PDB file of C-alpha atoms and ligand atoms in Angstrom:
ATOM      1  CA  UNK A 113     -41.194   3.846  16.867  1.00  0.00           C
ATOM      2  CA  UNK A 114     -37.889   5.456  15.473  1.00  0.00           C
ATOM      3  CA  UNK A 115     -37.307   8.658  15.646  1.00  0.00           C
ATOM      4  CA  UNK A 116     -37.074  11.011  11.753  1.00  0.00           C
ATOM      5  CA  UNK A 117     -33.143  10.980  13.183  1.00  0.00           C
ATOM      6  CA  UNK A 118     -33.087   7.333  13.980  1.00  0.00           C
ATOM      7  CA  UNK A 119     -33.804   6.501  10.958  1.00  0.00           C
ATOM      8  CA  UNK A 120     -31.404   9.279   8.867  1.00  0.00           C
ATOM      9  CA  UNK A 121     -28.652   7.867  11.547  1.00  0.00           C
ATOM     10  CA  UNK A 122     -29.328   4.030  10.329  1.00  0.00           C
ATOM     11  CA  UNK A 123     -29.498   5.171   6.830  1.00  0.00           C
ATOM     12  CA  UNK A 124     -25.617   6.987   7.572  1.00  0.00           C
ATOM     13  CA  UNK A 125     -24.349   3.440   8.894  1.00  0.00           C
ATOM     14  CA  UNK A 126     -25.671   1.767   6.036  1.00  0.00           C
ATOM     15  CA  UNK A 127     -24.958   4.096   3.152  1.00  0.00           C
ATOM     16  CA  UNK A 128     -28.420   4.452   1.766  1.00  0.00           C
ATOM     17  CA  UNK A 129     -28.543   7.690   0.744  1.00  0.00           C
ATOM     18  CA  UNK A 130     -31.551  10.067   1.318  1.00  0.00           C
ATOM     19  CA  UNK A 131     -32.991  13.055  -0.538  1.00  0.00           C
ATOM     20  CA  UNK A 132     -34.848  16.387   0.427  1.00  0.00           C
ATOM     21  CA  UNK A 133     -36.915  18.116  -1.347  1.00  0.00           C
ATOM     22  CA  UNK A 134     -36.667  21.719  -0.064  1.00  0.00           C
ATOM     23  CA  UNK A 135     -39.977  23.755  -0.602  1.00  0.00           C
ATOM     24  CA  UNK A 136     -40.153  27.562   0.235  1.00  0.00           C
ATOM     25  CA  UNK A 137     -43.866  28.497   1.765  1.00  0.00           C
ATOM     26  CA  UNK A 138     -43.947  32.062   0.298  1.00  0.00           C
ATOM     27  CA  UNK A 139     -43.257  30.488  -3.548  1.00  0.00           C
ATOM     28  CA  UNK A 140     -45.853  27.672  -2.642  1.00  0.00           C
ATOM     29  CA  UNK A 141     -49.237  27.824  -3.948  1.00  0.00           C
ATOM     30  CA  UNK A 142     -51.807  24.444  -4.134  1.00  0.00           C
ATOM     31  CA  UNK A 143     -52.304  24.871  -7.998  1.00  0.00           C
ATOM     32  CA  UNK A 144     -48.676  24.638  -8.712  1.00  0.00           C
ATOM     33  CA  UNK A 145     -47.305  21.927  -5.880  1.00  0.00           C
ATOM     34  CA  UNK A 146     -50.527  19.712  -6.277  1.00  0.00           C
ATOM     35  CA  UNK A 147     -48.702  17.511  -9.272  1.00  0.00           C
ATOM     36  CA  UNK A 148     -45.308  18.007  -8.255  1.00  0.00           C
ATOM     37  CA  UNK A 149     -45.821  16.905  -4.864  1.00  0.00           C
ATOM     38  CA  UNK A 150     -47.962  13.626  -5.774  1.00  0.00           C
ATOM     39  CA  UNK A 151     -45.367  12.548  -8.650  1.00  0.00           C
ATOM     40  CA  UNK A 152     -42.034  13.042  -6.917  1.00  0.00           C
ATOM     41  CA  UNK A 153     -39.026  11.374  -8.136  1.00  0.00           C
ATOM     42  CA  UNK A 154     -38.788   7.788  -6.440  1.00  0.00           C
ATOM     43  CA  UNK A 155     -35.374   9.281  -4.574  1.00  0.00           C
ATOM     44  CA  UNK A 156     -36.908  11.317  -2.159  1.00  0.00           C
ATOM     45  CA  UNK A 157     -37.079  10.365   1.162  1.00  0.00           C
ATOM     46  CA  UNK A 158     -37.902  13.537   2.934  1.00  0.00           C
ATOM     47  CA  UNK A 159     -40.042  17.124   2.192  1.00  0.00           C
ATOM     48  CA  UNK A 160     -38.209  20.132   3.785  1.00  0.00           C
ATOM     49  CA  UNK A 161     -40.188  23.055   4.212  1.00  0.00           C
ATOM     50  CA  UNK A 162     -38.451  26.285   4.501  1.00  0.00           C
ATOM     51  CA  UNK A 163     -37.454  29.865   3.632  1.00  0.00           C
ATOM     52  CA  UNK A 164     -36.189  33.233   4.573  1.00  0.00           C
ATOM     53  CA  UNK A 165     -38.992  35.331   5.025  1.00  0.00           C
ATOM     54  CA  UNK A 166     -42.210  33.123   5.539  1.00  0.00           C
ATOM     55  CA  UNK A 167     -45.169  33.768   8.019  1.00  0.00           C
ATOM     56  CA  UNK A 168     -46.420  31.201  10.838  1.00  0.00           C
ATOM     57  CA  UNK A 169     -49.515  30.920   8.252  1.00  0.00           C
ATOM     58  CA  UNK A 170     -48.067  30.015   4.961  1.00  0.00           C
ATOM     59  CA  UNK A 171     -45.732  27.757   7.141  1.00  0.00           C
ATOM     60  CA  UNK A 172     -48.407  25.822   8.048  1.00  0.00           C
ATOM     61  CA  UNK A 173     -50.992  26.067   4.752  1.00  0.00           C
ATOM     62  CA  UNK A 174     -47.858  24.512   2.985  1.00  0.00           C
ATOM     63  CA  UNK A 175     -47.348  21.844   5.360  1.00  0.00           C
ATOM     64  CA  UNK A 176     -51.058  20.735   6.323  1.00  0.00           C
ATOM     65  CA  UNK A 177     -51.214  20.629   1.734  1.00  0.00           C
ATOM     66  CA  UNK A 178     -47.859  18.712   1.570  1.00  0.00           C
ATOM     67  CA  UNK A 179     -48.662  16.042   4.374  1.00  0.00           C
ATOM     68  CA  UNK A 180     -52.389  15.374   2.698  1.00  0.00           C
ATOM     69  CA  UNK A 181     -50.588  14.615  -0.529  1.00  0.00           C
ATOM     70  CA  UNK A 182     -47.535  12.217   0.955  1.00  0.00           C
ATOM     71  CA  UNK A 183     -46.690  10.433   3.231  1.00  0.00           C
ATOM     72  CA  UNK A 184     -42.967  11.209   3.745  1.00  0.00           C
ATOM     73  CA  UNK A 185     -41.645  12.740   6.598  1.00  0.00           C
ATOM     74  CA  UNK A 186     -42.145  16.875   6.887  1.00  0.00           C
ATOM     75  CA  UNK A 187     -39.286  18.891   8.359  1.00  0.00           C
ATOM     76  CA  UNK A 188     -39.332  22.337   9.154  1.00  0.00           C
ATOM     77  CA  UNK A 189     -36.404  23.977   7.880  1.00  0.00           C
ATOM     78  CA  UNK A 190     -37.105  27.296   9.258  1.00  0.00           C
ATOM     79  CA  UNK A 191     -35.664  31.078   9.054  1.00  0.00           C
ATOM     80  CA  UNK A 192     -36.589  31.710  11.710  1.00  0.00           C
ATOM     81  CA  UNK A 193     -39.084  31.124  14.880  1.00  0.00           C
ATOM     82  CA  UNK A 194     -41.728  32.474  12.771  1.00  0.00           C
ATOM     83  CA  UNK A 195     -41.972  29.497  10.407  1.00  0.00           C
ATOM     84  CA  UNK A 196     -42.669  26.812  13.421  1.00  0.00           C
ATOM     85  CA  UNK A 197     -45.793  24.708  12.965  1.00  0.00           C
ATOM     86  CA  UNK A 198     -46.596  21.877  14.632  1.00  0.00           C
ATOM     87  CA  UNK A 199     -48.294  20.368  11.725  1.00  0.00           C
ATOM     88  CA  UNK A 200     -44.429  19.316  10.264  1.00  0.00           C
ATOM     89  CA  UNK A 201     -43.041  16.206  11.820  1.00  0.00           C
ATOM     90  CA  UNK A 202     -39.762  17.379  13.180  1.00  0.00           C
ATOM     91  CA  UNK A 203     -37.777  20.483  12.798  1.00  0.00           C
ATOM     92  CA  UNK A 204     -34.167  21.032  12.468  1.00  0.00           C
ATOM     93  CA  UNK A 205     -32.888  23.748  15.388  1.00  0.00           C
ATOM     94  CA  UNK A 206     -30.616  25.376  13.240  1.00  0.00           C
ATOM     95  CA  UNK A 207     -27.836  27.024  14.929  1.00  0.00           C
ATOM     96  CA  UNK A 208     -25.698  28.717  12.421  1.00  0.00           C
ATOM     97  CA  UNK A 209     -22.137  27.860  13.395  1.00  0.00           C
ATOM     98  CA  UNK A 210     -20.595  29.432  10.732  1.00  0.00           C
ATOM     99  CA  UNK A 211     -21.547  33.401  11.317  1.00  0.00           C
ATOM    100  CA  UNK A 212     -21.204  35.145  14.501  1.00  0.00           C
ATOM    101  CA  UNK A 213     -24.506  36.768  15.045  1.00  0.00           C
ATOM    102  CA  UNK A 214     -26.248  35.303  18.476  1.00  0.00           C
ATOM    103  CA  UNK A 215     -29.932  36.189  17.073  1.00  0.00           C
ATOM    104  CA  UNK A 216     -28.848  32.832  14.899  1.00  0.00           C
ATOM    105  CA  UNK A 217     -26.879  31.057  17.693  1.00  0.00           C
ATOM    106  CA  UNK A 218     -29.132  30.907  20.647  1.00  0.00           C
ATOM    107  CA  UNK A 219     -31.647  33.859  20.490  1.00  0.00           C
ATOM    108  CA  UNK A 220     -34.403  32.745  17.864  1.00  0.00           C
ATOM    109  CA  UNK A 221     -34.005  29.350  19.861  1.00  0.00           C
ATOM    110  CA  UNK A 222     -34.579  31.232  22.978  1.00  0.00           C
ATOM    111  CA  UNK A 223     -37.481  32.670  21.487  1.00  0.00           C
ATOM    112  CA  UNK A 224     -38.691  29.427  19.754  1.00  0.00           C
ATOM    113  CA  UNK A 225     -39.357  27.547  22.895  1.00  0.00           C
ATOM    114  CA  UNK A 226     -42.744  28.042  24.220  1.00  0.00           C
ATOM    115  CA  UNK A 227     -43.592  26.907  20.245  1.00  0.00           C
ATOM    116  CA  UNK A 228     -41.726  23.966  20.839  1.00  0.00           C
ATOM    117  CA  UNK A 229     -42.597  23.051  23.710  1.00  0.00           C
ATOM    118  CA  UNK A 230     -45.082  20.324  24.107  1.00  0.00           C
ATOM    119  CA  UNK A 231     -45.190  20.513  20.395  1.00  0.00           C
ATOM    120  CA  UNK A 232     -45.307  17.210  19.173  1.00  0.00           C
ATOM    121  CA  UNK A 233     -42.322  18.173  16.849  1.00  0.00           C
ATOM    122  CA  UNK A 234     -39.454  15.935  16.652  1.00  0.00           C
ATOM    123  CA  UNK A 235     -36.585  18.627  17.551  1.00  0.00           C
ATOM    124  CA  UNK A 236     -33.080  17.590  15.705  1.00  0.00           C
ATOM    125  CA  UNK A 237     -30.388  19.759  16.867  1.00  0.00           C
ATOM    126  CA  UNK A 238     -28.613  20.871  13.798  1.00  0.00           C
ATOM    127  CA  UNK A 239     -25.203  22.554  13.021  1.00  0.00           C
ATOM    128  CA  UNK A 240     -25.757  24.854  10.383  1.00  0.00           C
ATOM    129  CA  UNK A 241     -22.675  25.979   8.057  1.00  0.00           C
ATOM    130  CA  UNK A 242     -22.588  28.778   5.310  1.00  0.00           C
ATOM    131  CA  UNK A 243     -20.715  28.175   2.787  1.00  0.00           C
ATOM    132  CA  UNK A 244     -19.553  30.724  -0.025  1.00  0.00           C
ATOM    133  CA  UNK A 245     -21.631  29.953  -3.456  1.00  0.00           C
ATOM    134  CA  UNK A 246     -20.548  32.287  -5.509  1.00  0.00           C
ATOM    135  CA  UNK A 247     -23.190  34.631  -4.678  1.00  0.00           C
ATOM    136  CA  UNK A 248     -25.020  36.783  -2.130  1.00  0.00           C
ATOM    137  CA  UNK A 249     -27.324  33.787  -0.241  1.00  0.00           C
ATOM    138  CA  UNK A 250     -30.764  34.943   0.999  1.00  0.00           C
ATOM    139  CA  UNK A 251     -28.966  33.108   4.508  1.00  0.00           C
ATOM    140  CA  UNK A 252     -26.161  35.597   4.101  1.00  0.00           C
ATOM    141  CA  UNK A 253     -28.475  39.137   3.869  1.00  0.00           C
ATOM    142  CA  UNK A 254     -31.344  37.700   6.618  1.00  0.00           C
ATOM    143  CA  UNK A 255     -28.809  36.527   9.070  1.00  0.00           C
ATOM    144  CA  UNK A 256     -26.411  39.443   8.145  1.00  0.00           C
ATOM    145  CA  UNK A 257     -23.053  36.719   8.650  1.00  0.00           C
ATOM    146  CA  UNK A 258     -20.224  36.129   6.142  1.00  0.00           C
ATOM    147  CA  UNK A 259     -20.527  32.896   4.824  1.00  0.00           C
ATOM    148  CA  UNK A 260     -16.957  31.033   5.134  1.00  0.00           C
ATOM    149  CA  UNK A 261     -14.872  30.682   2.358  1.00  0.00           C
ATOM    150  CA  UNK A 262     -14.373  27.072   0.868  1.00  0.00           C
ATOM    151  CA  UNK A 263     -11.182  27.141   0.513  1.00  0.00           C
ATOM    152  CA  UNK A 264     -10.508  27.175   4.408  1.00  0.00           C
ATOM    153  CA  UNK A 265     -10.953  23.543   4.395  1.00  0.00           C
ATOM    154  CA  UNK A 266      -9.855  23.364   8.111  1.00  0.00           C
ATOM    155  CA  UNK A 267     -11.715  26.090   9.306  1.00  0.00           C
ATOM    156  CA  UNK A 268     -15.096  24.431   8.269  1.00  0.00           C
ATOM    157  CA  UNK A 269     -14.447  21.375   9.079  1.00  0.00           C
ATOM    158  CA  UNK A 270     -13.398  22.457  12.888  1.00  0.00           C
ATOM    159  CA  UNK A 271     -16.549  24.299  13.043  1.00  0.00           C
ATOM    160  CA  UNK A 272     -18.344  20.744  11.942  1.00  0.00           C
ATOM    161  CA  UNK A 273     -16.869  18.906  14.835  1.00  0.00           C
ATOM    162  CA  UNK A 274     -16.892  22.246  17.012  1.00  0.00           C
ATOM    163  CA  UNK A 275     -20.771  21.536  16.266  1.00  0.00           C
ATOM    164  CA  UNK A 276     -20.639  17.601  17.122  1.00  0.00           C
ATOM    165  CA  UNK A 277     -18.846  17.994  20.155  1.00  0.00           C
ATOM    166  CA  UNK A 278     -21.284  20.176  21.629  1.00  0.00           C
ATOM    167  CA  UNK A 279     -24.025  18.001  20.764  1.00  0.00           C
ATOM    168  CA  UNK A 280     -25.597  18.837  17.398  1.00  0.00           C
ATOM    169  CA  UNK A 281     -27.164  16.062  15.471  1.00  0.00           C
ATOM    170  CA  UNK A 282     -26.663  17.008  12.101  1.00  0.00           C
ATOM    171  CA  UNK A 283     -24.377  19.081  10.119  1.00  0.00           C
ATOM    172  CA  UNK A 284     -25.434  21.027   7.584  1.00  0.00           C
ATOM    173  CA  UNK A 285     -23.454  22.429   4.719  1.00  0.00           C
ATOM    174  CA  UNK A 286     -25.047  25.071   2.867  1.00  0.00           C
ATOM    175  CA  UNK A 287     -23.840  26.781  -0.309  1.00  0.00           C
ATOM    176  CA  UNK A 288     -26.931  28.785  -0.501  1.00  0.00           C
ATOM    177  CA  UNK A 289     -29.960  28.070  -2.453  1.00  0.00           C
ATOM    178  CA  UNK A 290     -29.060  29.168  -5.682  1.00  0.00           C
ATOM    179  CA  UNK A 291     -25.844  29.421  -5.436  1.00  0.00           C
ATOM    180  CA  UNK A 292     -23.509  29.208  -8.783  1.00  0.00           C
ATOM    181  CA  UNK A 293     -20.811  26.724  -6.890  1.00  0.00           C
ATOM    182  CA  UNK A 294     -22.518  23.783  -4.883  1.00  0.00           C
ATOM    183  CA  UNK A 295     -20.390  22.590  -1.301  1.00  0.00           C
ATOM    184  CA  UNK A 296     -17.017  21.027  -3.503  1.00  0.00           C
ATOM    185  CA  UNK A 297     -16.590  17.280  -3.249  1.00  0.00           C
ATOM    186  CA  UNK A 298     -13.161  17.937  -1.290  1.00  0.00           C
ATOM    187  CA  UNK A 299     -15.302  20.082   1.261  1.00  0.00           C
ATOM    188  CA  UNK A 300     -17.736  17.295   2.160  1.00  0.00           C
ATOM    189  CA  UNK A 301     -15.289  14.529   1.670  1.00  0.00           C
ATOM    190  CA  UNK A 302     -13.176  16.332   4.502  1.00  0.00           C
ATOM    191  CA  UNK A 303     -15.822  17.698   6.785  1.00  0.00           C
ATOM    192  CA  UNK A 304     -17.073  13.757   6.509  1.00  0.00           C
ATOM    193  CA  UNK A 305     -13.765  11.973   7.498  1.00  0.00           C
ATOM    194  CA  UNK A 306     -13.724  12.777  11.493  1.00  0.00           C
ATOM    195  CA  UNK A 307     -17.621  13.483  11.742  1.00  0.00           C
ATOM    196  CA  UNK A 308     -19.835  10.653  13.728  1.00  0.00           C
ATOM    197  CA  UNK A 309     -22.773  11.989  12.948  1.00  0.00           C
ATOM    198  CA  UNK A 310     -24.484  12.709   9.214  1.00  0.00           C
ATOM    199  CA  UNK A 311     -23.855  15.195   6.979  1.00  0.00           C
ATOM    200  CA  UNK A 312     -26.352  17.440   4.851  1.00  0.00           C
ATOM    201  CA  UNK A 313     -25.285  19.230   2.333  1.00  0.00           C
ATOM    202  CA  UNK A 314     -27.723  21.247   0.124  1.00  0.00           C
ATOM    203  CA  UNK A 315     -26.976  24.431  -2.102  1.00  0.00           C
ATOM    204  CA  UNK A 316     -26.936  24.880  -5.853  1.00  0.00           C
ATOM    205  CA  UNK A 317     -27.427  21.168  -6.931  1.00  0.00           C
ATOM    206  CA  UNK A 318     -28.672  21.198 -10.580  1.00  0.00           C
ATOM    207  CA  UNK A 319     -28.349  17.523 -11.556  1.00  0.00           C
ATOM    208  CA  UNK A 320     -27.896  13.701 -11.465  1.00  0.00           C
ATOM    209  CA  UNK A 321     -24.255  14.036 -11.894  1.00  0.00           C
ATOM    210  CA  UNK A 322     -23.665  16.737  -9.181  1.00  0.00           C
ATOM    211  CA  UNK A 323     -25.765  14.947  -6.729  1.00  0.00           C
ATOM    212  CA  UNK A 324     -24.126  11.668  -6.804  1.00  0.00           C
ATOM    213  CA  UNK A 325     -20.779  13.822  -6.662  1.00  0.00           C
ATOM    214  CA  UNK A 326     -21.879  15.286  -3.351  1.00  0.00           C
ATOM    215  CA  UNK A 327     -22.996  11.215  -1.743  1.00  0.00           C
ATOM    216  CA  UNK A 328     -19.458   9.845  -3.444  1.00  0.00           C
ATOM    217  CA  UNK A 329     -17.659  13.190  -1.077  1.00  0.00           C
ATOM    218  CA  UNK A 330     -19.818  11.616   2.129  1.00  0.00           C
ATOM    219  CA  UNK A 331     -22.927  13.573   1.852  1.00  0.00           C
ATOM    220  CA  UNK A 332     -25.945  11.029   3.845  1.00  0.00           C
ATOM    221  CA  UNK A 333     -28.384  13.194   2.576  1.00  0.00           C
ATOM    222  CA  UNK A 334     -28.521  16.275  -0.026  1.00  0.00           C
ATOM    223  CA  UNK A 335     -31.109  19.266   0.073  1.00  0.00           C
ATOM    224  CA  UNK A 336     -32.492  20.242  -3.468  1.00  0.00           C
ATOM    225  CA  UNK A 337     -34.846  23.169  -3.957  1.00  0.00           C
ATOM    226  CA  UNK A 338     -34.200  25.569  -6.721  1.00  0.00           C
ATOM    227  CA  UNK A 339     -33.565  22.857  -9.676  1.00  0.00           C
ATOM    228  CA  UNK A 340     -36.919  20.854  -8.437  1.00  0.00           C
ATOM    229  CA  UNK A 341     -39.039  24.045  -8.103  1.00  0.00           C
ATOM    230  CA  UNK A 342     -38.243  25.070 -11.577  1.00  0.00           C
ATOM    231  CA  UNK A 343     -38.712  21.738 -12.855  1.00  0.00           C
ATOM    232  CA  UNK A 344     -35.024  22.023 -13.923  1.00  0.00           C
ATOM    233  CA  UNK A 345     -33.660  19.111 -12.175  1.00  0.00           C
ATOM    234  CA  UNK A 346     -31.615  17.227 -15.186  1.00  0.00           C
TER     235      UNK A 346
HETATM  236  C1  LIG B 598     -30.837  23.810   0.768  1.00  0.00           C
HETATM  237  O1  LIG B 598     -30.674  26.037   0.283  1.00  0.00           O
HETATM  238  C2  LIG B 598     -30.567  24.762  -0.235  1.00  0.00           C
HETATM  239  O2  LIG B 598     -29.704  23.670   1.530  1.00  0.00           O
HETATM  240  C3  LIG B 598     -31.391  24.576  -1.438  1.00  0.00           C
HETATM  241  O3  LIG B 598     -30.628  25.084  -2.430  1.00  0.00           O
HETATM  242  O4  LIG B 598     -32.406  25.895  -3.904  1.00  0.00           O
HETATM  243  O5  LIG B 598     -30.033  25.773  -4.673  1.00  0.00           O
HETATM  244  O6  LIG B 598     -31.351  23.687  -4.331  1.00  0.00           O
HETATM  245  P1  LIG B 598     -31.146  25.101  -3.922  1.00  0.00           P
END
């Protein structure tokens, strides 16, 4: 059977763009995810489950709810080691390239592995940039790092292929959730150009018009929680 990253890598190759929903466990709660989960836009291809500060438990009551009500693929999208359930389908092993604290390098990984071990969990090693936003990200205070500024086009885009050449799977680019300024077109677009391997982007994406933006720049596949959460998503 393919792999979750198979299958993101074929849909890179072939330009069919995917979608994540991004839902936070601590905002999650049966009564108000019930609908929204069973009627999501056609688009979506993935569920992400995620947040800052979330427990092993709501973790997993979020996932075991959102797998009985779909059938797309669950990824952990965790904080930290703390959110790990084997209940998701795959994780992404964020190591976050852009800040220079090791507890976000290599020591929550350290830490991570007897969970993730014999887990079942497909494990996608992930490259993990912060972006500025235009505001303080909940990334920025929990992992205490400076997120890098978008202007320094080269600088993020070394720290991409910095990420691919020691053998990440993914690259992420994250504005922030929330954040005022989503990951600009000439960002992705150059970050895109000498990477082999797909590129998520995620981070204040409010609309139709700002998410097509983002897959015209190179994005394979975009992260949207805020806008969907709030039922703002225009
Ligand atoms: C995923 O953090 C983002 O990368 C989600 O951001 O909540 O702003 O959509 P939003």
């Amino acid at each position: 059977m393919p792999t979750l990253l198979d299958a993101i890598f074929k849909a890179s190759k072939t330009k069919k763009k995917l979608l994540a929903v991004l839902i936070d466990p601590e905002k999650f709660s049966a009564e108000k995810y019930a609908d929204f989960i069973e009627n999501l836009p056609e688009a979506v291809t993935h569920v992400f489950v995620g947040g800052s500060t979330v427990t092993t438990e709501e973790s997993e009551i979020c996932v075991n709810f959102i797998k009985s009500k779909t059938k797309l693929p669950v990824i952990l999208f965790p904080g930290d080691k703390g959110q790990i359930t084997e209940k998701a389908d795959g994780i992404l092993l964020l190591s976050l390239l852009s800040g220079r604290n090791p507890e976000y390098l290599i020591e929550q990984h350290i830490k991570a592995v007897p969970k993730l071990l014999n887990s079942g969990l497909e494990i996608i090693p992930t490259g993990y940039l912060l972006l500025d936003g235009g505001n303080q990200s909940a990334v920025a205070r929990v992992s205490k790092t400076q997120p890098i500024n978008q202007n320094e086009i080269e600088l993020i885009k070394n720290t991409a292929l910095a990420g691919q050449m020691m053998g990440k799977q993914l690259i992420y680019l994250e504005a922030g959730s929330g954040a005022k300024i989503p990951v600009f077109d000439e960002v992705i677009a150059e970050v895109k150009k000498d990477l082999s391997i797909p590129l998520i982007v995620g981070g204040g994406i409010r609309n139709a018009r700002q998410l097509e933006k983002a897959y015209k720049a190179g994005a394979d596949l975009v992260v949207i929680g805020t806008a969907f959460e709030n039922g703002e998503f225009e």
